[in-house]
């Protein structure tokens, strides 16, 4: 199974992505983590993207699409599916990721959308700010990330609805309840997928 995760900041892409990857034996491609790891390791890429991450803005497409291509290629080489967390954020990224998938014969068969409202998401991320100290977890930057998601990323869901691969789960509930629904919905979807 090949899963894209599309959800606002704080909805649980990282949390549920780990659960899904573990449950179905999929590779996890987590763009935000890869970028933050480069910052922590002070690589050339990390130095380039650090200010953008701290502002909660998008890093250039060429960087995230190359990370996406590498992740999909590694999953293909390992003979596994994947959970891709972080791409797409824009319609241009959705089309580019689709083209990468076509070239590798690794296009997504599920776009998993986790739905939650902004008040809940702000609460979760401010809560995390107290323990994890992510550079983008402060109120003005969280509000900017949420605004960008609502204005630019959320409309991209229509692309996946038209391709009939969109799966929406209510993520505004306790973590375990969300995981149970996500797994059940993906199992049902997997049962309907032709083997390949
Ligand atoms: P990224 O790391 O993807 O950040 P994000 O989208 O803002 O999402 P978060 O990681 O904050 O939240 P999440 O949905 O993963 O939720 P989580 O499971 O962590 O991206 C960071 C940055 O990288 C971007 O701002 C951008 O600069 C750059 N970037 C990434 N992709 C890019 C792209 N394609 N193009 C350009 N730039 C890109 O959970 C959040 C918190 O809530 C945790 O504390 C968790 O324990 C808690 N929680 C989760 N579920 C629940 C629940 N059900 N109930 C209560 N608490 C919960």
mmCIF file of C-alpha atoms and ligand atoms in Angstrom:
data_model
loop_
_atom_site.group_PDB
_atom_site.id
_atom_site.type_symbol
_atom_site.label_atom_id
_atom_site.label_comp_id
_atom_site.label_asym_id
_atom_site.label_seq_id
_atom_site.Cartn_x
_atom_site.Cartn_y
_atom_site.Cartn_z
ATOM 1 C CA UNK A 1 0.000 0.000 0.000
ATOM 2 C CA UNK A 2 1.171 3.534 -0.805
ATOM 3 C CA UNK A 3 -0.191 6.260 1.398
ATOM 4 C CA UNK A 4 0.065 10.051 1.234
ATOM 5 C CA UNK A 5 -0.791 11.879 4.437
ATOM 6 C CA UNK A 6 -2.439 15.264 4.066
ATOM 7 C CA UNK A 7 -3.457 17.063 7.220
ATOM 8 C CA UNK A 8 -3.012 20.369 9.013
ATOM 9 C CA UNK A 9 -0.130 20.881 11.450
ATOM 10 C CA UNK A 10 -0.830 18.982 14.667
ATOM 11 C CA UNK A 11 -3.494 16.667 13.220
ATOM 12 C CA UNK A 12 -1.227 13.654 13.711
ATOM 13 C CA UNK A 13 0.606 12.998 10.431
ATOM 14 C CA UNK A 14 3.753 12.002 12.313
ATOM 15 C CA UNK A 15 1.924 10.109 15.064
ATOM 16 C CA UNK A 16 -0.481 8.191 12.837
ATOM 17 C CA UNK A 17 2.092 7.801 10.056
ATOM 18 C CA UNK A 18 4.290 5.824 12.455
ATOM 19 C CA UNK A 19 1.335 3.633 13.456
ATOM 20 C CA UNK A 20 0.383 2.962 9.834
ATOM 21 C CA UNK A 21 3.965 2.188 8.757
ATOM 22 C CA UNK A 22 4.397 -0.236 11.644
ATOM 23 C CA UNK A 23 1.033 -1.934 11.144
ATOM 24 C CA UNK A 24 1.333 -2.450 7.384
ATOM 25 C CA UNK A 25 5.139 -2.834 7.155
ATOM 26 C CA UNK A 26 5.619 0.297 5.032
ATOM 27 C CA UNK A 27 8.581 2.644 4.586
ATOM 28 C CA UNK A 28 8.061 5.999 6.299
ATOM 29 C CA UNK A 29 9.093 9.119 4.406
ATOM 30 C CA UNK A 30 8.728 12.093 6.742
ATOM 31 C CA UNK A 31 9.790 15.264 4.993
ATOM 32 C CA UNK A 32 9.689 17.558 8.064
ATOM 33 C CA UNK A 33 11.817 15.115 10.106
ATOM 34 C CA UNK A 34 14.349 14.779 7.276
ATOM 35 C CA UNK A 35 14.662 18.564 7.061
ATOM 36 C CA UNK A 36 14.953 18.974 10.858
ATOM 37 C CA UNK A 37 17.594 16.222 10.980
ATOM 38 C CA UNK A 38 19.674 18.149 8.444
ATOM 39 C CA UNK A 39 19.351 21.286 10.591
ATOM 40 C CA UNK A 40 20.369 19.368 13.736
ATOM 41 C CA UNK A 41 23.377 17.874 11.906
ATOM 42 C CA UNK A 42 24.297 21.294 10.487
ATOM 43 C CA UNK A 43 24.549 19.994 6.920
ATOM 44 C CA UNK A 44 24.666 22.368 3.957
ATOM 45 C CA UNK A 45 21.006 21.566 3.272
ATOM 46 C CA UNK A 46 20.176 22.136 6.948
ATOM 47 C CA UNK A 47 21.806 25.584 6.917
ATOM 48 C CA UNK A 48 19.889 26.447 3.749
ATOM 49 C CA UNK A 49 16.439 25.495 5.107
ATOM 50 C CA UNK A 50 16.777 26.441 8.803
ATOM 51 C CA UNK A 51 15.403 30.014 8.570
ATOM 52 C CA UNK A 52 12.478 28.853 6.421
ATOM 53 C CA UNK A 53 11.557 26.087 8.881
ATOM 54 C CA UNK A 54 11.712 28.525 11.793
ATOM 55 C CA UNK A 55 9.293 30.873 9.981
ATOM 56 C CA UNK A 56 6.906 27.986 9.204
ATOM 57 C CA UNK A 57 7.151 28.692 5.473
ATOM 58 C CA UNK A 58 7.665 26.233 2.623
ATOM 59 C CA UNK A 59 11.169 25.184 1.667
ATOM 60 C CA UNK A 60 11.823 25.161 -2.109
ATOM 61 C CA UNK A 61 10.088 22.488 -4.162
ATOM 62 C CA UNK A 62 13.322 21.113 -5.629
ATOM 63 C CA UNK A 63 14.464 20.103 -2.128
ATOM 64 C CA UNK A 64 11.275 18.386 -0.975
ATOM 65 C CA UNK A 65 10.682 16.708 -4.318
ATOM 66 C CA UNK A 66 14.199 15.273 -4.348
ATOM 67 C CA UNK A 67 13.638 13.914 -0.800
ATOM 68 C CA UNK A 68 10.343 12.465 -2.038
ATOM 69 C CA UNK A 69 11.997 10.864 -5.067
ATOM 70 C CA UNK A 70 14.718 9.327 -2.897
ATOM 71 C CA UNK A 71 12.139 7.966 -0.444
ATOM 72 C CA UNK A 72 9.978 6.414 -3.150
ATOM 73 C CA UNK A 73 13.015 4.943 -4.903
ATOM 74 C CA UNK A 74 14.234 3.381 -1.629
ATOM 75 C CA UNK A 75 10.781 1.874 -0.929
ATOM 76 C CA UNK A 76 10.684 0.476 -4.463
ATOM 77 C CA UNK A 77 14.172 -1.006 -4.125
ATOM 78 C CA UNK A 78 13.105 -2.650 -0.847
ATOM 79 C CA UNK A 79 9.901 -3.974 -2.438
ATOM 80 C CA UNK A 80 7.721 -2.118 0.049
ATOM 81 C CA UNK A 81 4.943 0.428 0.012
ATOM 82 C CA UNK A 82 5.258 3.747 1.813
ATOM 83 C CA UNK A 83 3.695 6.389 4.004
ATOM 84 C CA UNK A 84 4.662 9.829 2.710
ATOM 85 C CA UNK A 85 4.158 12.557 5.342
ATOM 86 C CA UNK A 86 4.551 16.162 4.274
ATOM 87 C CA UNK A 87 4.055 16.157 0.501
ATOM 88 C CA UNK A 88 2.063 17.662 -1.099
ATOM 89 C CA UNK A 89 1.492 21.099 0.358
ATOM 90 C CA UNK A 90 0.545 22.753 -2.934
ATOM 91 C CA UNK A 91 -1.139 21.704 -6.172
ATOM 92 C CA UNK A 92 2.217 22.028 -7.964
ATOM 93 C CA UNK A 93 3.752 19.557 -5.483
ATOM 94 C CA UNK A 94 0.787 17.187 -5.915
ATOM 95 C CA UNK A 95 1.343 17.091 -9.679
ATOM 96 C CA UNK A 96 5.119 16.784 -9.344
ATOM 97 C CA UNK A 97 4.804 13.962 -6.780
ATOM 98 C CA UNK A 98 2.367 12.191 -9.093
ATOM 99 C CA UNK A 99 4.872 12.432 -11.965
ATOM 100 C CA UNK A 100 7.648 11.059 -9.716
ATOM 101 C CA UNK A 101 5.343 8.191 -8.748
ATOM 102 C CA UNK A 102 4.494 7.477 -12.389
ATOM 103 C CA UNK A 103 8.166 7.368 -13.390
ATOM 104 C CA UNK A 104 8.934 4.903 -10.559
ATOM 105 C CA UNK A 105 5.606 3.036 -10.900
ATOM 106 C CA UNK A 106 4.998 3.987 -7.281
ATOM 107 C CA UNK A 107 1.979 6.318 -7.408
ATOM 108 C CA UNK A 108 -0.068 6.567 -4.206
ATOM 109 C CA UNK A 109 -3.218 4.525 -3.867
ATOM 110 C CA UNK A 110 -4.563 6.267 -0.761
ATOM 111 C CA UNK A 111 -4.521 9.943 0.244
ATOM 112 C CA UNK A 112 -5.190 9.854 3.969
ATOM 113 C CA UNK A 113 -6.673 13.109 5.245
ATOM 114 C CA UNK A 114 -6.775 13.706 9.016
ATOM 115 C CA UNK A 115 -9.380 16.331 9.861
ATOM 116 C CA UNK A 116 -9.326 18.558 12.958
ATOM 117 C CA UNK A 117 -10.172 22.181 13.699
ATOM 118 C CA UNK A 118 -7.734 25.015 14.304
ATOM 119 C CA UNK A 119 -8.482 25.534 18.024
ATOM 120 C CA UNK A 120 -7.667 21.891 18.775
ATOM 121 C CA UNK A 121 -4.537 21.979 16.575
ATOM 122 C CA UNK A 122 -3.261 25.171 18.218
ATOM 123 C CA UNK A 123 -3.807 23.590 21.636
ATOM 124 C CA UNK A 124 -1.857 20.442 20.671
ATOM 125 C CA UNK A 125 1.079 22.331 19.181
ATOM 126 C CA UNK A 126 1.371 24.792 22.064
ATOM 127 C CA UNK A 127 1.314 21.792 24.367
ATOM 128 C CA UNK A 128 4.150 20.175 22.385
ATOM 129 C CA UNK A 129 6.092 23.472 22.494
ATOM 130 C CA UNK A 130 6.453 22.962 26.239
ATOM 131 C CA UNK A 131 8.333 19.687 25.820
ATOM 132 C CA UNK A 132 9.917 19.406 22.356
ATOM 133 C CA UNK A 133 11.104 22.967 21.577
ATOM 134 C CA UNK A 134 10.582 22.853 17.824
ATOM 135 C CA UNK A 135 11.593 26.195 16.272
ATOM 136 C CA UNK A 136 8.179 26.520 14.562
ATOM 137 C CA UNK A 137 6.031 25.709 17.631
ATOM 138 C CA UNK A 138 5.225 29.202 18.864
ATOM 139 C CA UNK A 139 1.834 30.849 18.505
ATOM 140 C CA UNK A 140 2.455 33.304 15.631
ATOM 141 C CA UNK A 141 4.234 30.656 13.536
ATOM 142 C CA UNK A 142 1.631 27.972 14.334
ATOM 143 C CA UNK A 143 -1.114 30.370 13.208
ATOM 144 C CA UNK A 144 0.827 31.079 10.004
ATOM 145 C CA UNK A 145 1.235 27.298 9.322
ATOM 146 C CA UNK A 146 -2.487 26.721 9.908
ATOM 147 C CA UNK A 147 -3.441 29.652 7.657
ATOM 148 C CA UNK A 148 -1.238 28.321 4.848
ATOM 149 C CA UNK A 149 -2.748 24.845 5.203
ATOM 150 C CA UNK A 150 -6.343 26.162 5.000
ATOM 151 C CA UNK A 151 -5.656 28.472 2.066
ATOM 152 C CA UNK A 152 -3.281 26.433 -0.081
ATOM 153 C CA UNK A 153 -2.994 22.785 0.998
ATOM 154 C CA UNK A 154 -6.588 21.916 1.869
ATOM 155 C CA UNK A 155 -7.908 22.667 -1.653
ATOM 156 C CA UNK A 156 -5.480 20.027 -3.010
ATOM 157 C CA UNK A 157 -7.713 17.360 -1.398
ATOM 158 C CA UNK A 158 -10.041 17.813 -4.392
ATOM 159 C CA UNK A 159 -7.338 16.399 -6.681
ATOM 160 C CA UNK A 160 -7.359 13.143 -4.702
ATOM 161 C CA UNK A 161 -11.149 13.093 -4.444
ATOM 162 C CA UNK A 162 -11.295 13.255 -8.252
ATOM 163 C CA UNK A 163 -8.778 10.377 -8.458
ATOM 164 C CA UNK A 164 -11.047 8.497 -5.994
ATOM 165 C CA UNK A 165 -8.237 7.783 -3.537
ATOM 166 C CA UNK A 166 -9.180 10.276 -0.795
ATOM 167 C CA UNK A 167 -9.871 8.827 2.663
ATOM 168 C CA UNK A 168 -10.878 11.232 5.443
ATOM 169 C CA UNK A 169 -10.701 10.314 9.132
ATOM 170 C CA UNK A 170 -11.915 12.470 12.038
ATOM 171 C CA UNK A 171 -8.671 13.176 13.927
ATOM 172 C CA UNK A 172 -10.222 15.316 16.626
ATOM 173 C CA UNK A 173 -10.512 12.447 19.083
ATOM 174 C CA UNK A 174 -8.166 10.595 21.417
ATOM 175 C CA UNK A 175 -5.078 9.268 19.708
ATOM 176 C CA UNK A 176 -5.949 5.574 20.080
ATOM 177 C CA UNK A 177 -9.446 6.087 18.642
ATOM 178 C CA UNK A 178 -7.965 7.865 15.615
ATOM 179 C CA UNK A 179 -5.405 5.065 15.116
ATOM 180 C CA UNK A 180 -8.124 2.410 15.267
ATOM 181 C CA UNK A 181 -10.202 4.208 12.619
ATOM 182 C CA UNK A 182 -7.190 4.848 10.396
ATOM 183 C CA UNK A 183 -6.121 1.186 10.477
ATOM 184 C CA UNK A 184 -9.670 -0.059 9.884
ATOM 185 C CA UNK A 185 -10.205 2.321 6.957
ATOM 186 C CA UNK A 186 -6.860 1.422 5.382
ATOM 187 C CA UNK A 187 -7.464 -2.310 5.790
ATOM 188 C CA UNK A 188 -10.773 -1.927 4.014
ATOM 189 C CA UNK A 189 -9.112 0.114 1.264
ATOM 190 C CA UNK A 190 -6.238 -2.401 0.966
ATOM 191 C CA UNK A 191 -8.717 -5.250 0.534
ATOM 192 C CA UNK A 192 -10.095 -3.453 -2.514
ATOM 193 C CA UNK A 193 -6.718 -2.835 -4.146
ATOM 194 C CA UNK A 194 -5.634 -5.086 -6.978
ATOM 195 C CA UNK A 195 -2.406 -6.949 -6.140
ATOM 196 C CA UNK A 196 0.683 -5.574 -7.969
HETATM 197 P P1 LIG B 1 6.146 19.069 9.297
HETATM 198 O O1 LIG B 1 7.119 18.459 10.210
HETATM 199 O O2 LIG B 1 5.425 18.204 8.338
HETATM 200 O O3 LIG B 1 5.166 19.911 10.219
HETATM 201 P P2 LIG B 1 3.591 20.174 10.190
HETATM 202 O O4 LIG B 1 2.909 19.890 8.918
HETATM 203 O O5 LIG B 1 3.460 21.562 10.694
HETATM 204 O O6 LIG B 1 3.044 19.094 11.150
HETATM 205 P P3 LIG B 1 3.461 18.707 12.625
HETATM 206 O O7 LIG B 1 4.681 17.854 12.577
HETATM 207 O O8 LIG B 1 3.496 19.916 13.494
HETATM 208 O O9 LIG B 1 2.178 17.906 13.046
HETATM 209 P P4 LIG B 1 1.676 16.459 12.612
HETATM 210 O O10 LIG B 1 0.458 16.565 11.778
HETATM 211 O O11 LIG B 1 2.790 15.608 12.117
HETATM 212 O O12 LIG B 1 1.198 15.974 14.041
HETATM 213 P P5 LIG B 1 2.014 15.153 15.141
HETATM 214 O O13 LIG B 1 1.774 13.719 14.950
HETATM 215 O O14 LIG B 1 3.420 15.666 15.183
HETATM 216 O O15 LIG B 1 6.828 20.216 8.449
HETATM 217 C C1 LIG B 1 7.645 21.170 9.098
HETATM 218 C C2 LIG B 1 8.137 22.189 8.101
HETATM 219 O O16 LIG B 1 8.925 21.543 7.088
HETATM 220 C C3 LIG B 1 7.079 22.966 7.313
HETATM 221 O O17 LIG B 1 6.532 24.042 8.040
HETATM 222 C C4 LIG B 1 7.924 23.430 6.125
HETATM 223 O O18 LIG B 1 8.763 24.495 6.501
HETATM 224 C C5 LIG B 1 8.775 22.200 5.837
HETATM 225 N N1 LIG B 1 8.120 21.289 4.914
HETATM 226 C C6 LIG B 1 7.614 20.051 5.188
HETATM 227 N N2 LIG B 1 7.050 19.517 4.089
HETATM 228 C C7 LIG B 1 7.195 20.452 3.108
HETATM 229 C C8 LIG B 1 6.781 20.514 1.742
HETATM 230 N N3 LIG B 1 6.121 19.511 1.148
HETATM 231 N N4 LIG B 1 7.097 21.620 1.032
HETATM 232 C C9 LIG B 1 7.778 22.637 1.588
HETATM 233 N N5 LIG B 1 8.169 22.670 2.878
HETATM 234 C C10 LIG B 1 7.881 21.575 3.630
HETATM 235 O O19 LIG B 1 1.220 15.620 16.456
HETATM 236 C C11 LIG B 1 1.342 16.940 16.936
HETATM 237 C C12 LIG B 1 1.170 16.915 18.473
HETATM 238 O O20 LIG B 1 -0.165 16.533 18.784
HETATM 239 C C13 LIG B 1 2.079 15.893 19.174
HETATM 240 O O21 LIG B 1 2.483 16.422 20.392
HETATM 241 C C14 LIG B 1 1.170 14.679 19.351
HETATM 242 O O22 LIG B 1 1.534 13.894 20.468
HETATM 243 C C15 LIG B 1 -0.183 15.337 19.549
HETATM 244 N N6 LIG B 1 -1.314 14.519 19.050
HETATM 245 C C16 LIG B 1 -1.372 13.835 17.887
HETATM 246 N N7 LIG B 1 -2.571 13.236 17.750
HETATM 247 C C17 LIG B 1 -3.288 13.582 18.860
HETATM 248 C C18 LIG B 1 -4.618 13.271 19.289
HETATM 249 N N8 LIG B 1 -5.449 12.504 18.569
HETATM 250 N N9 LIG B 1 -5.038 13.813 20.451
HETATM 251 C C19 LIG B 1 -4.207 14.599 21.213
HETATM 252 N N10 LIG B 1 -2.935 14.914 20.855
HETATM 253 C C20 LIG B 1 -2.481 14.411 19.676
#
